[in-house]
Every structure is written in structure tokens, then in C-alpha cells.
Tab-separated table of C-alpha atoms and ligand atoms in Angstrom:
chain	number	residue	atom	x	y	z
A	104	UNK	CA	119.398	82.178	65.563
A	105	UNK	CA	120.325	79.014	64.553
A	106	UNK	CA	123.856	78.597	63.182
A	107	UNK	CA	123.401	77.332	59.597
A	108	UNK	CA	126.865	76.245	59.033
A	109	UNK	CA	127.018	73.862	61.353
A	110	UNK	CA	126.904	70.151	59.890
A	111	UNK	CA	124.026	68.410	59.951
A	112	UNK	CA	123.637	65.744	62.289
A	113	UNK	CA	124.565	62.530	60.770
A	114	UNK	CA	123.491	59.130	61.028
A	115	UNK	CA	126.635	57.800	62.958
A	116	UNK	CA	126.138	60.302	65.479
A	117	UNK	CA	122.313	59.772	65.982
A	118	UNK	CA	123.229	55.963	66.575
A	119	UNK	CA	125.524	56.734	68.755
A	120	UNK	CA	123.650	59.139	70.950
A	121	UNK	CA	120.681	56.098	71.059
A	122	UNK	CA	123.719	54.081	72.511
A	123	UNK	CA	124.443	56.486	75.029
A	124	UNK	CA	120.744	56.683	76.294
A	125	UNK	CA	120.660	53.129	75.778
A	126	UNK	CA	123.950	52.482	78.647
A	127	UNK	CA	122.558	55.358	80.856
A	128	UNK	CA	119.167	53.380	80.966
A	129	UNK	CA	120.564	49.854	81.133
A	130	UNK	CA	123.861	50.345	83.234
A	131	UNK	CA	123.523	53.917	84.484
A	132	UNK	CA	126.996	54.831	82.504
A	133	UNK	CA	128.073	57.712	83.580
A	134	UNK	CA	130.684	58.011	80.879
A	135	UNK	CA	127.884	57.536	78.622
A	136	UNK	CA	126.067	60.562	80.156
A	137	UNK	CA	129.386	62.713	80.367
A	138	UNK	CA	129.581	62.058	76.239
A	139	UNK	CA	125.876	63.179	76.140
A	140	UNK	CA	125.911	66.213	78.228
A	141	UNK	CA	129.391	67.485	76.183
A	142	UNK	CA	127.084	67.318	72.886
A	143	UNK	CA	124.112	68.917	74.480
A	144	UNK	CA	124.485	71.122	77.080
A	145	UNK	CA	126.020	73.800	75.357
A	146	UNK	CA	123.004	73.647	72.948
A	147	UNK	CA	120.367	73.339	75.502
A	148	UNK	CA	122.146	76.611	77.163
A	149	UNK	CA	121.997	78.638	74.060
A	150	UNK	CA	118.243	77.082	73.859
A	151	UNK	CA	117.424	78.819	77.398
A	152	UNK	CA	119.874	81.493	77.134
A	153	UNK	CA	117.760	82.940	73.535
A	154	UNK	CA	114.908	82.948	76.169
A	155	UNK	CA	116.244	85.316	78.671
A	156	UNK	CA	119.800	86.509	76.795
A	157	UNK	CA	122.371	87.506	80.081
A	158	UNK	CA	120.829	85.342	82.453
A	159	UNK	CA	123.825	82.890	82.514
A	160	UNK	CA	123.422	81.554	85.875
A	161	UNK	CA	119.808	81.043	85.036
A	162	UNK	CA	120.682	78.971	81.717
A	163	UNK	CA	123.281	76.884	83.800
A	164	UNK	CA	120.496	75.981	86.392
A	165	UNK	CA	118.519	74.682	83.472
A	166	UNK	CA	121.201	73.192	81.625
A	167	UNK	CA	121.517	70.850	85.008
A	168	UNK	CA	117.637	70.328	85.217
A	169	UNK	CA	117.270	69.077	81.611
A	170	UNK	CA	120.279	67.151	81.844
A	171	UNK	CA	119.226	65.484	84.940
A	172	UNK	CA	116.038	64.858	83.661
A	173	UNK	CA	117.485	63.109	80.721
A	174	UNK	CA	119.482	60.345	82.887
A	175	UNK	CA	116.134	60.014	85.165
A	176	UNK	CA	114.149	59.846	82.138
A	177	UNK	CA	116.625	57.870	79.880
A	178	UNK	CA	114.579	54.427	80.242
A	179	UNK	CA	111.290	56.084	78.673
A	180	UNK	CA	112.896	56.819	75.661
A	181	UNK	CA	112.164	54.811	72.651
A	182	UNK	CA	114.809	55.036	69.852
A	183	UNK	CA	112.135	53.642	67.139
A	184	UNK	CA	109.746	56.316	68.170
A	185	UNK	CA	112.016	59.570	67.890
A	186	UNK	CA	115.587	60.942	67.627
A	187	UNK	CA	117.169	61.432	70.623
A	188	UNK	CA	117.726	64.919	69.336
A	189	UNK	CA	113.748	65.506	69.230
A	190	UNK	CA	113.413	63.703	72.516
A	191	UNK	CA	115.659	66.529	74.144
A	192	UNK	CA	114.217	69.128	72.597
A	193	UNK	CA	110.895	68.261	74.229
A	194	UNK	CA	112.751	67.592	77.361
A	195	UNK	CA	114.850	71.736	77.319
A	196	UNK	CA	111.161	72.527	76.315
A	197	UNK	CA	108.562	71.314	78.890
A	198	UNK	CA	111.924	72.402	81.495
A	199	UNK	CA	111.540	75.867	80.252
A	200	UNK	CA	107.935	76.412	80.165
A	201	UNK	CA	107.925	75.011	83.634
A	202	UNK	CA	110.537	77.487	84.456
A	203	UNK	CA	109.007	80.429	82.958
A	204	UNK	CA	105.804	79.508	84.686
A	205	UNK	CA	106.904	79.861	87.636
A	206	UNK	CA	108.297	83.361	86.946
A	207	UNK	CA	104.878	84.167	85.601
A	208	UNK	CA	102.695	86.937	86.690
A	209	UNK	CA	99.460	84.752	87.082
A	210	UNK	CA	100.713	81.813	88.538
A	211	UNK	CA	99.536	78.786	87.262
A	212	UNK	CA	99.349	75.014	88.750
A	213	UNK	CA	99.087	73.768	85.221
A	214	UNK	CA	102.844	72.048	84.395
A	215	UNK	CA	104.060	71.109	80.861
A	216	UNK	CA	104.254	67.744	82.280
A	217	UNK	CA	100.714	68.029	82.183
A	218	UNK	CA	99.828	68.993	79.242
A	219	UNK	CA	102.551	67.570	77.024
A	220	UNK	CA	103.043	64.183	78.845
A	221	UNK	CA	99.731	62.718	77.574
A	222	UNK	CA	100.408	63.481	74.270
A	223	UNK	CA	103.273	60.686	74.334
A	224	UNK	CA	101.827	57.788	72.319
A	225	UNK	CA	103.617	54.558	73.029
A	226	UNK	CA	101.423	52.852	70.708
A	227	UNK	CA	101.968	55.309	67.812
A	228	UNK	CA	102.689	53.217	64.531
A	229	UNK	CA	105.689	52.339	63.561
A	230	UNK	CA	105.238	53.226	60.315
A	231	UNK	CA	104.398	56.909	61.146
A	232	UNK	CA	107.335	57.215	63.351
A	233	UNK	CA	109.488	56.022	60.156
A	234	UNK	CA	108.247	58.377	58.407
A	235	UNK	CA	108.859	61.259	60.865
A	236	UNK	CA	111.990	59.889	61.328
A	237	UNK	CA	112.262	60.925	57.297
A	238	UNK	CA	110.809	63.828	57.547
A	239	UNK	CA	113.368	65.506	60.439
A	240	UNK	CA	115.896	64.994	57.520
A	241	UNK	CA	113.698	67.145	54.859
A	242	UNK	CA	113.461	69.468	57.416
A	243	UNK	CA	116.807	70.084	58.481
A	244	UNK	CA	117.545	70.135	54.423
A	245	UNK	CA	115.065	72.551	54.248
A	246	UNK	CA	115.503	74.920	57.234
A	247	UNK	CA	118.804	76.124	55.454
A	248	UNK	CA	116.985	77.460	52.420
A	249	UNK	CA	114.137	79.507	54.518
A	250	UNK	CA	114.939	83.313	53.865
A	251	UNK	CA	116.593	85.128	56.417
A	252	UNK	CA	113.064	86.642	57.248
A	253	UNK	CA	111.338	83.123	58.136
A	254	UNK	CA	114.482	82.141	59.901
A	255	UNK	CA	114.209	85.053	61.990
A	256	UNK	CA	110.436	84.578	63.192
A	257	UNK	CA	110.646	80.763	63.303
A	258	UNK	CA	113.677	81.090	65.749
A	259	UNK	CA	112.326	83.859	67.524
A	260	UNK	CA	109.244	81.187	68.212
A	261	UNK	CA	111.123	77.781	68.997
A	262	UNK	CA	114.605	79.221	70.418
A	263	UNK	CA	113.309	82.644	71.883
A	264	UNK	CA	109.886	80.997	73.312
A	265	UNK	CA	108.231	84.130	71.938
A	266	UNK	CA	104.357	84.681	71.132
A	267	UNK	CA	103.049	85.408	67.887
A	268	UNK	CA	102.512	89.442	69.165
A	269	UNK	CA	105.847	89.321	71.234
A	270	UNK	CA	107.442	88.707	67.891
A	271	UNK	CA	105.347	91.341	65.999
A	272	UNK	CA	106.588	94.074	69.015
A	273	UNK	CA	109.947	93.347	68.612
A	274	UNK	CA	110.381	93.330	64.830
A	275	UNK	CA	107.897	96.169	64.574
A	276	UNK	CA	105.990	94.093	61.857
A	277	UNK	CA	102.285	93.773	62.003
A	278	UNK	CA	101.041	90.889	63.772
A	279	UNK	CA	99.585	89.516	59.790
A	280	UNK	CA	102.601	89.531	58.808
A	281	UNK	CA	104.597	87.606	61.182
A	282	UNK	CA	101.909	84.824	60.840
A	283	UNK	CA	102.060	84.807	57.492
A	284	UNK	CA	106.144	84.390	57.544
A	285	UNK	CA	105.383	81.324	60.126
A	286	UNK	CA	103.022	80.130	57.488
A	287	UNK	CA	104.742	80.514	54.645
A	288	UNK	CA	108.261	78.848	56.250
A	289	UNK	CA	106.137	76.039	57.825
A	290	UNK	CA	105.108	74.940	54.170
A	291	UNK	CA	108.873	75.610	52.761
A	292	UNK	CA	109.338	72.777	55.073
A	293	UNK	CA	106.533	70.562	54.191
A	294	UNK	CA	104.237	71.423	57.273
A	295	UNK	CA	101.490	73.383	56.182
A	296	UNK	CA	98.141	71.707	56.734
A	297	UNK	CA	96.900	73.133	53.359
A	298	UNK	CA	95.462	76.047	54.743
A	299	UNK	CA	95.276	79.478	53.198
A	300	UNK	CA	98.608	81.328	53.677
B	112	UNK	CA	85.149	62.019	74.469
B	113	UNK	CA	86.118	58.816	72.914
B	114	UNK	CA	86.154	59.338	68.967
B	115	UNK	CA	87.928	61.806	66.826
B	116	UNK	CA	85.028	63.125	64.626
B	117	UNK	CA	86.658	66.712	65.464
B	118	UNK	CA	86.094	69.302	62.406
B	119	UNK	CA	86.942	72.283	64.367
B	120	UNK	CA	91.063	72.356	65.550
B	121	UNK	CA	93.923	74.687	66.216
B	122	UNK	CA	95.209	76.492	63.599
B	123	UNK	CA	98.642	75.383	62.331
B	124	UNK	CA	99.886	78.556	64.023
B	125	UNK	CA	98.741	77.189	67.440
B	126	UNK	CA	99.876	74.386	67.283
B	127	UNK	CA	103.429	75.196	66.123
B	128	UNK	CA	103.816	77.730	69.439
B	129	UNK	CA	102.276	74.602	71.483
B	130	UNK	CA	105.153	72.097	70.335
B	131	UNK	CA	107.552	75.484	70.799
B	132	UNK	CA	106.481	76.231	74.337
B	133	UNK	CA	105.778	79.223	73.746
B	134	UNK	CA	102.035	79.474	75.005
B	135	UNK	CA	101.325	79.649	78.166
B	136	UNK	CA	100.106	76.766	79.979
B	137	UNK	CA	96.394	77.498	80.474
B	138	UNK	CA	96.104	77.829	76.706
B	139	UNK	CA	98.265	74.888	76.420
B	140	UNK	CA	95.978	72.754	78.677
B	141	UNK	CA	93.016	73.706	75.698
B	142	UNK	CA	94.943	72.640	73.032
B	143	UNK	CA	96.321	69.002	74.644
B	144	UNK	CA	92.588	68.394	75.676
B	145	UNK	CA	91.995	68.460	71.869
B	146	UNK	CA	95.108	67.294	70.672
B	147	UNK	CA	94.444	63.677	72.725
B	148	UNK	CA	91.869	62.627	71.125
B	149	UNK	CA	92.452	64.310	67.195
B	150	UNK	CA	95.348	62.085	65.693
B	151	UNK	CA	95.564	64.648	63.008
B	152	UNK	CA	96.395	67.657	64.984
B	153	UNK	CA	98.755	64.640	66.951
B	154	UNK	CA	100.575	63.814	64.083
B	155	UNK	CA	101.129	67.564	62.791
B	156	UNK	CA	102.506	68.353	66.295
B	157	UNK	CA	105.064	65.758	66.360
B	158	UNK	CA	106.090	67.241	63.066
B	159	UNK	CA	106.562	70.416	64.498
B	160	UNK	CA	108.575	69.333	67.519
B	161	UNK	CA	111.062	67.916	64.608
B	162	UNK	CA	111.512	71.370	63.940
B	163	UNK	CA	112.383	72.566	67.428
B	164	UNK	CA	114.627	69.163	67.687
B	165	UNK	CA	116.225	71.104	64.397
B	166	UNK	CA	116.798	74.126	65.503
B	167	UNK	CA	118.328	72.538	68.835
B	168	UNK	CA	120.572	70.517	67.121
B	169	UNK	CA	122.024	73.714	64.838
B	170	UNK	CA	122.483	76.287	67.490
B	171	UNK	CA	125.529	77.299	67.762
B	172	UNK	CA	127.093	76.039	71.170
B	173	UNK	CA	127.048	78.265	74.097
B	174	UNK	CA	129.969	77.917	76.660
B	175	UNK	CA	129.248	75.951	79.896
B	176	UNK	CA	131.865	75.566	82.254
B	177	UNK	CA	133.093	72.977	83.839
B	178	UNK	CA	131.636	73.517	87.422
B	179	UNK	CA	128.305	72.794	85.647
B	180	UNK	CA	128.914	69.590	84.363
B	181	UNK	CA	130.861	68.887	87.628
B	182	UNK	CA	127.704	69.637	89.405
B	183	UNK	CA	125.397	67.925	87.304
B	184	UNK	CA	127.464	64.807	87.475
B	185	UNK	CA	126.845	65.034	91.458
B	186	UNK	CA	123.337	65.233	91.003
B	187	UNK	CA	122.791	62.279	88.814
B	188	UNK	CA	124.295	60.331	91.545
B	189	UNK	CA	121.242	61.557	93.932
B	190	UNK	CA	119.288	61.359	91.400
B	191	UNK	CA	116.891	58.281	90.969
B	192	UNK	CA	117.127	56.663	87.982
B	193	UNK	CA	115.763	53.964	85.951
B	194	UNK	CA	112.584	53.064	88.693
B	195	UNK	CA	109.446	53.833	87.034
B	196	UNK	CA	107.707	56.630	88.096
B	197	UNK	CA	105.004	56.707	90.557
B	198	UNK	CA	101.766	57.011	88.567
B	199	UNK	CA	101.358	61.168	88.691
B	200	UNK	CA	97.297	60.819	87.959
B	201	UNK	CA	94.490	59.447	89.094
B	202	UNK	CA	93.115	56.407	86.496
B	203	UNK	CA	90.306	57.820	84.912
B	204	UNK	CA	88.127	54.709	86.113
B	205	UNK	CA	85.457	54.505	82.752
B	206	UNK	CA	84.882	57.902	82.462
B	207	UNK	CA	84.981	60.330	79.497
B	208	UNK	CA	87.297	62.651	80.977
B	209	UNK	CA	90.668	63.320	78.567
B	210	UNK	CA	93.531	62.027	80.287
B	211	UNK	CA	94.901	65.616	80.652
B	212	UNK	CA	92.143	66.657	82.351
B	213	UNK	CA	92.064	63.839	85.206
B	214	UNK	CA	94.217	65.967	87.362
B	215	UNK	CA	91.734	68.220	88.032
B	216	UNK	CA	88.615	65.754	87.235
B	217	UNK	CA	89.832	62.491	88.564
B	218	UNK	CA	86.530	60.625	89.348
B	219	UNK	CA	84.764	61.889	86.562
B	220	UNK	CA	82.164	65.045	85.815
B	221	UNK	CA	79.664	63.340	87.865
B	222	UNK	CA	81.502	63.833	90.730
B	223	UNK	CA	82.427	67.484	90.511
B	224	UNK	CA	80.843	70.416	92.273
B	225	UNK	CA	79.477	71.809	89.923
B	226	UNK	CA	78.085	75.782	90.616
B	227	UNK	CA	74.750	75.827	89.630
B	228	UNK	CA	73.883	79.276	87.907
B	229	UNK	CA	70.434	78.448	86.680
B	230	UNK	CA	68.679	75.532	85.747
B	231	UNK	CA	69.980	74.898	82.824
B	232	UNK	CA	73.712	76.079	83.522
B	233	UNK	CA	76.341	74.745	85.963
B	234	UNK	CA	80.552	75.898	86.078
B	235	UNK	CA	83.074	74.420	87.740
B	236	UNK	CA	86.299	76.337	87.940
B	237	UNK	CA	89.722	74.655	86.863
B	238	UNK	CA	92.000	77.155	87.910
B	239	UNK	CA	92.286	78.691	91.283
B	240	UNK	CA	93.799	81.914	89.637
B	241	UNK	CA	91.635	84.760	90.203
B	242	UNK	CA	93.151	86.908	88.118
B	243	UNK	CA	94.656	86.480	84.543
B	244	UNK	CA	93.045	83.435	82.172
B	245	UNK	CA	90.373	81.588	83.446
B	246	UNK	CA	90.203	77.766	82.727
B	247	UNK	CA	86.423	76.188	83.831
B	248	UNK	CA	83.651	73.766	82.732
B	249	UNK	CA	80.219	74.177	81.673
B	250	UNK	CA	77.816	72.579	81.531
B	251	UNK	CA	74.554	73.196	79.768
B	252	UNK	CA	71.737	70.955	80.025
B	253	UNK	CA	69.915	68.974	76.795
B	254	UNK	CA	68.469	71.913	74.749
B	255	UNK	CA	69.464	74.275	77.471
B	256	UNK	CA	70.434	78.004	76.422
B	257	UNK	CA	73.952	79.111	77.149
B	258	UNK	CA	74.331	82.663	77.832
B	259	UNK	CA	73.731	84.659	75.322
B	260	UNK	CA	77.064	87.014	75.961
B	261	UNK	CA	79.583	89.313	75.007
B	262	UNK	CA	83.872	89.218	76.009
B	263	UNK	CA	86.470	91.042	76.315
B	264	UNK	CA	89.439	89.074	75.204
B	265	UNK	CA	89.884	85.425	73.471
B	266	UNK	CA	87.861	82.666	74.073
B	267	UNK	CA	88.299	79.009	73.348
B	268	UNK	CA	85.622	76.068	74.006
B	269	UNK	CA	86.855	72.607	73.744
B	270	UNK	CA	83.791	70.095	73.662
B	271	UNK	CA	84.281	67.276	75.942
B	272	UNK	CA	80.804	65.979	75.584
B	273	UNK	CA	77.493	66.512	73.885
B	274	UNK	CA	77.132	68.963	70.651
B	275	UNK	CA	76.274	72.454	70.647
B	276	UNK	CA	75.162	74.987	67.442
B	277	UNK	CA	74.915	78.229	67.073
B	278	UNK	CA	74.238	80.696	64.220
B	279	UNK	CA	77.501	79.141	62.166
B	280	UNK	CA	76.780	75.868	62.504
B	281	UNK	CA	77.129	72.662	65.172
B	282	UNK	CA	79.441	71.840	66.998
B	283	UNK	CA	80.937	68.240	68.329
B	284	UNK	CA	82.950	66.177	70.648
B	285	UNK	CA	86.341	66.959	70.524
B	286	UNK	CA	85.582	70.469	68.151
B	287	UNK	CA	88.563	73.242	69.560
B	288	UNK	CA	86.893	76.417	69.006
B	289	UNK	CA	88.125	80.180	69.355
B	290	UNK	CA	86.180	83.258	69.446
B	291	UNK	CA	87.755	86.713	69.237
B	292	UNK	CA	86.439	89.495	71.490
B	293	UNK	CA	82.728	91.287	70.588
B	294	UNK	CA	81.529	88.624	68.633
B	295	UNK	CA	77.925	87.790	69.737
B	296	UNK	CA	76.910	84.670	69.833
B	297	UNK	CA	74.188	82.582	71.747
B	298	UNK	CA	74.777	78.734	71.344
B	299	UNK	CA	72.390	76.107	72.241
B	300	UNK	CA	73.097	72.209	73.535
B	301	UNK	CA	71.827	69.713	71.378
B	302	UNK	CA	68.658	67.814	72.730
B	303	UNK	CA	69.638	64.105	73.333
B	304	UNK	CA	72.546	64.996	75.915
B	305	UNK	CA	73.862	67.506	78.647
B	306	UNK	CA	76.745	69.180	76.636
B	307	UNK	CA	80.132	69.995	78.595
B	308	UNK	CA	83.014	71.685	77.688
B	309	UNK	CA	86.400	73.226	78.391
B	310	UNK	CA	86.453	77.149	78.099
B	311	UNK	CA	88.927	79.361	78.830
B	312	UNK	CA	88.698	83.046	79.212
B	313	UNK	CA	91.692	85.437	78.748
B	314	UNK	CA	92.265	88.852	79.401
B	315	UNK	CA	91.138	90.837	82.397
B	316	UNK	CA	87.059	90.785	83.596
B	317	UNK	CA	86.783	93.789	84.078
B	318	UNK	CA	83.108	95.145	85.295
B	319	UNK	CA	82.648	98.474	84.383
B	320	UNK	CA	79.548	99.375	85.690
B	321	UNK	CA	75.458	98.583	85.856
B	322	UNK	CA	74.846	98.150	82.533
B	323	UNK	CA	77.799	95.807	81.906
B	324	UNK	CA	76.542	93.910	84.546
B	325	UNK	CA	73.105	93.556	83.442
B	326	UNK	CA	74.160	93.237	79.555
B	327	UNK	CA	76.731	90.789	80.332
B	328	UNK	CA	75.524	87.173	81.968
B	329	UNK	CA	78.583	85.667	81.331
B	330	UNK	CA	80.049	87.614	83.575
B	331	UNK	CA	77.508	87.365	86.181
B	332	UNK	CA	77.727	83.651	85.908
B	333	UNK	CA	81.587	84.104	86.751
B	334	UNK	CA	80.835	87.022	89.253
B	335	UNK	CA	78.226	85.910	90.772
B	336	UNK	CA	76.284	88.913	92.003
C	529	LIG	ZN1	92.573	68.427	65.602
């Protein structure tokens, strides 16, 4: 559930997490990454913990993966592209699926590497990444007027990693219904695609 | 699969649990083979990994001790950093195939082994898995036939190449379509090309008995008899 009193991120701090990637890509600066990891980890772990609540040594083993992965990675990110914040978040992500995968009852050799990695556009205009830039602002203004309801079933999907019917089983709503709270939070936030909710 | 004249995509729904993670990978693997070459489903995914970046950003902090960061600081140091990385994938040399597909389809569909299950239909099987989803290719010849079939669980068809129609309409390069269980539906390839696509199968095939077997060739043509 995500905390809504917590301050919003601010512009200061988004420039000053693009320095830190910037010294852990340029000059591998560990203090750099130590300032980093003190910000994040503790979110990425509540990230994978929502996933599989109790499993702390399980969230700590991740916590290490995606950080690791962010100082290996550090020199593909591009600050005019995304936030560092949405950066990460794919990062905990495609480290979770992964994870998950593996723990899977049909094992699968398809990674999120491989299906998310292409999907990277270096070329992507500038002036749509601008404007996403923008829009991650109008979103976080807008997450903290969903109703509790869509808060619940949008976290349940990003934080929790849960399906559609996963959600529906464990609110004991009908499966319509929890797509139509995903629908009807995704255009509170300016998402829809203008289809029928 | 070179231009996005796509009308047929994911629902918004899909695509939000894609940029969550929380599909599974086989379905996932559908979705990024349409996804590549539709800059409209591209863009709407970014949007929705803004909201995951969100809800990162505002969960509350969950303790991690020391040791951790202690440990991950002596990893880093192992760690290589900075070099690019070797190139994971095969360079799709001039062929059609979606970058997320060259993994499996490196020198192109020409080149696959295809299984021929009659002479106007040929498969070729993506994921080892024997059980659980199914990920494979078709291929139906110019004007060929496909089955004309039943399922059990979902179905989604990605069109890499060619067009197809069936009762509803036709179908195009790049189209991501889903069909829910016991609809009937017999498609045919359009004329001037061999039409291939990206299907995946979920849910259990189960074979029941004769008559499933006989009423069913699209289970056949995964079960060979
Ligand atoms: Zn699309």
C-alpha cells in the first residue's frame, strides 16, 4: 500500500539522484552508490517484500540483486529519457519477475530481460520523454486522490505483482469489477486509452 | 514486420500488468512482440511504468540492515561495471523477425524447422515446456485454411507476417489478438503471402477422449497422433 503521506519527490532530489548515477557511471563512486542504495533499498524491499510478505531473507537477496544491477547498469541510463526513480522501478521489476520465474511451476526460459529490454528506445523523442517526464508529476498529484478502493487494486497490481483474478480471489470481488476499478483509476490519472470503462 | 499499421492491441488492462510484472513471461513475450513495433501501445506503456516508478517512490520504507548494504557494497566491487555488455542476441541479419523474438529465431523463419502438419500448415514450437502455456509459430500458406478449431483456455495470435480474416474481419501485421475459450472460429491467410504468427496457448491440453480428438485438429496438430 503505498504510504500517501510521504512527500513527494522533489526536483532537488531527482537531480541529485541523476548525479549519483552519473559518478557511479563515470568514476564508479562508491559513496555515490552508498547515498543511492540508503534512498532505495528500503523501498525496493517493501517493493519485493508486498510480493511474498515474511520472506525477509528473500527481499534482502533482491534488494542486493537490484542494487547491483543498478551500479552495473548505471552507464545505460539516460537522465533525459526517464527519472531515475522510473528507471529503478523497471530495474526491482524485471529482478522480480525473473525471480518469481524461477519459482514458477512451469518453468520458463523466457527472462524479463527478454521481453522488456527491447522495448528500451534510445532513439525515443525528446519531446515525448519531456512530456512523460510531466506527466510522472500529474500522476503522483493524482495517485493521492484515487479512492481507497482503486488504491487498493492498483497496489495490489504494481507492488503485490498480482493478476487481474489473483486480485479478484483475494478481495472476493468479481473479476468485472476489479477491472473496472483498474480502469476507472488509470483514467483518474490520465491513462485511459479512451476505451469503454 | 516492419510498419505499425496494427488495429488490433492489448487492452489497457494488459498492458498495465505488463509494465507491473505481473504477467507471466510467456504472455509477456506476446505482448513485447507487439509492443516493438506499435509506438502507441509503446508510448502508453512507458506511461504506465511512471506509475509503478510512483508507487516505488511512496512506499513506505522497509528496514534493511546493515549486513545488507555491507554485503552489497562487497559485491559491487566484483561486480563489473561500466564495460558494455556483450551483445545477448543474435543480429537479426535483414530479416522480419521482432527483435524479441531473435532469441529463439536468430537467422530468420526461413531457417527454422518448421513441423509440417499438412500442406498448407507448418508449427514450430518456442517453448520447450510441455506442460503449462504453449508459445509456437504457424505458419499457413497463401490462401491456406488454418484449422478450423475449438480451445480450452486463452488464446492470443500476434501476426508477424502476412494477413489473415476470419468471420469478424482481417487481420494484419503487427494485429495482437485474443480469443477466449469455445469461440469457433476458422481463419484463412490472405492470398498474396504465407501468413505467420505468434500464438500462445494457455491452460492445460487436455485430450479427453476419441471424439475430442477427431473434433479438435488443433490439438492434433500439437499432439500429433
Ligand atoms: Zn498496439
Amino acid at each position: 500500500m503505498p504510504d500517501t503521506r510521504h512527500r513527494k519527490k522533489n526536483d532537488a532530489e531527482v537531480q541529485e539522484e541523476q548525479a549519483w548515477l552519473a559518478a557511479i557511471a563515470n568514476s564508479q563512486d562508491e559513496i555515490a552508490f552508498s547515498c543511492l542504495f540508503d534512498r532505495y533499498a528500503p523501498k525496493i524491499k517493501a517493493f519485493c517484500l508486498a510480493k511474498s510478505p515474511g520472506s525477509i531473507t528473500m527481499a534482502d537477496e533482491l534488494v542486493q540483486e537490484v542494487m547491483v544491477k543498478i551500479w552495473q547498469k548505471a552507464h545505460l541510463y539516460h537522465p533525459e529519457l526517464a527519472s531515475p526513480s522510473t528507471w529503478i522501478f523497471t530495474l526491482a521489476r524485471n529482478t522480480r519477475v525473473d525471480f518469481f520465474r524461477k519459482q514458477h511451476r512451469h518453468q520458463t526460459d523466457i527472462t524479463a530481460e527478454d521481453i522488456y529490454d527491447d522495448l528500451i528506445d534510445e532513439t525515443q523523442d525528446l519531446f515525448i520523454a519531456a512530456h512523460q517526464k510531466q506527466q510522472q508529476k500529474h500522476i503522483q498529484q493524482a495517485m493521492s486522490h484515487l479512492s481507497l478502493d482503486q488504491t487498493e487494486v492498483i497496489a495490489k497490481v504494481y507492488m503485490e505483482g498480482k493478476s487481474h483474478s489473483q486480485v479478484a480471489d483475494e478481495l472476493q470481488l468479481p473479476l468485472g469489477t476489479v477491472k473496472s476499478r483498474i480502469r476507472l483509476a488509470l483514467s483518474k490519472l490520465g491513462l485511459s486509452l479512451g476505451e469503454l470503462l | 514486420m516492419k510498419h505499425n499499421n496494427s488495429h488490433h492491441h492489448p487492452d489497457s488492462l494488459t498492458l498495465t500488468a505488463f509494465a507491473a510484472g505481473s504477467i507471466d513471461t510467456y504472455e509477456g513475450l506476446c505482448i513485447a512482440t507487439h509492443i516493438e513495433n506499435c509506438p502507441e501501445c509503446k508510448r502508453h506503456m512507458k506511461q504506465l511504468e511512471l506509475v509503478g516508478a510512483s508507487i516505488l517512490t511512496e512506499a513506505k520504507d522497509s528496514f534493511v540492515a546493515s549486513d545488507v548494504k555491507n554485503k552489497t557494497l562487497d559485491a559491487i566491487k566484483q561486480a563489473p561495471q561500466g564495460t558494455p555488455q556483450p551483445t545477448k542476441k543474435h543480429q537479426a541479419r535483414n530479416t522480419d523477425v521482432p527483435k524479441v523474438l531473435t532469441k529463439w529465431i536468430p537467422e530468420g523463419f526461413g531457417q527454422l524447422e518448421w513441423v509440417k502438419v499438412n500442406r498448407q500448415l507448418a508449427t514450430y514450437d518456442l517453448t520447450a515446456n510441455k506442460r503449462g502455456p504453449r508459445v509456437s509459430l504457424v505458419k499457413v500458406s497463401a490462401g491456406g485454411q488454418m484449422p478450423h478449431h475449438r480451445h480450452s483456455g486463452k488464446e492470443i495470435t500476434v501476426i508477424l507476417q502476412g494477413s489473415f480474416s476470419d468471420e469478424d474481419g482481417i487481420y494484419t501485421e503487427g494485429d495482437y489478438l485474443v480469443r477466449e475459450s469455445h469461440e469457433n472460429h476458422s481463419p484463412v491467410a490472405s492470398l498474396d503471402k504465407d501468413c505467420i504468427c505468434l500464438t500462445l496457448l494457455d491452460g492445460p491440453i487436455e485430450l479427453t477422449g476419441f471424439f475430442s480428438k477427431l473434433l479438435n485438429p488443433w490439438l492434433r496438430l500439437r499432439h500429433p497422433i
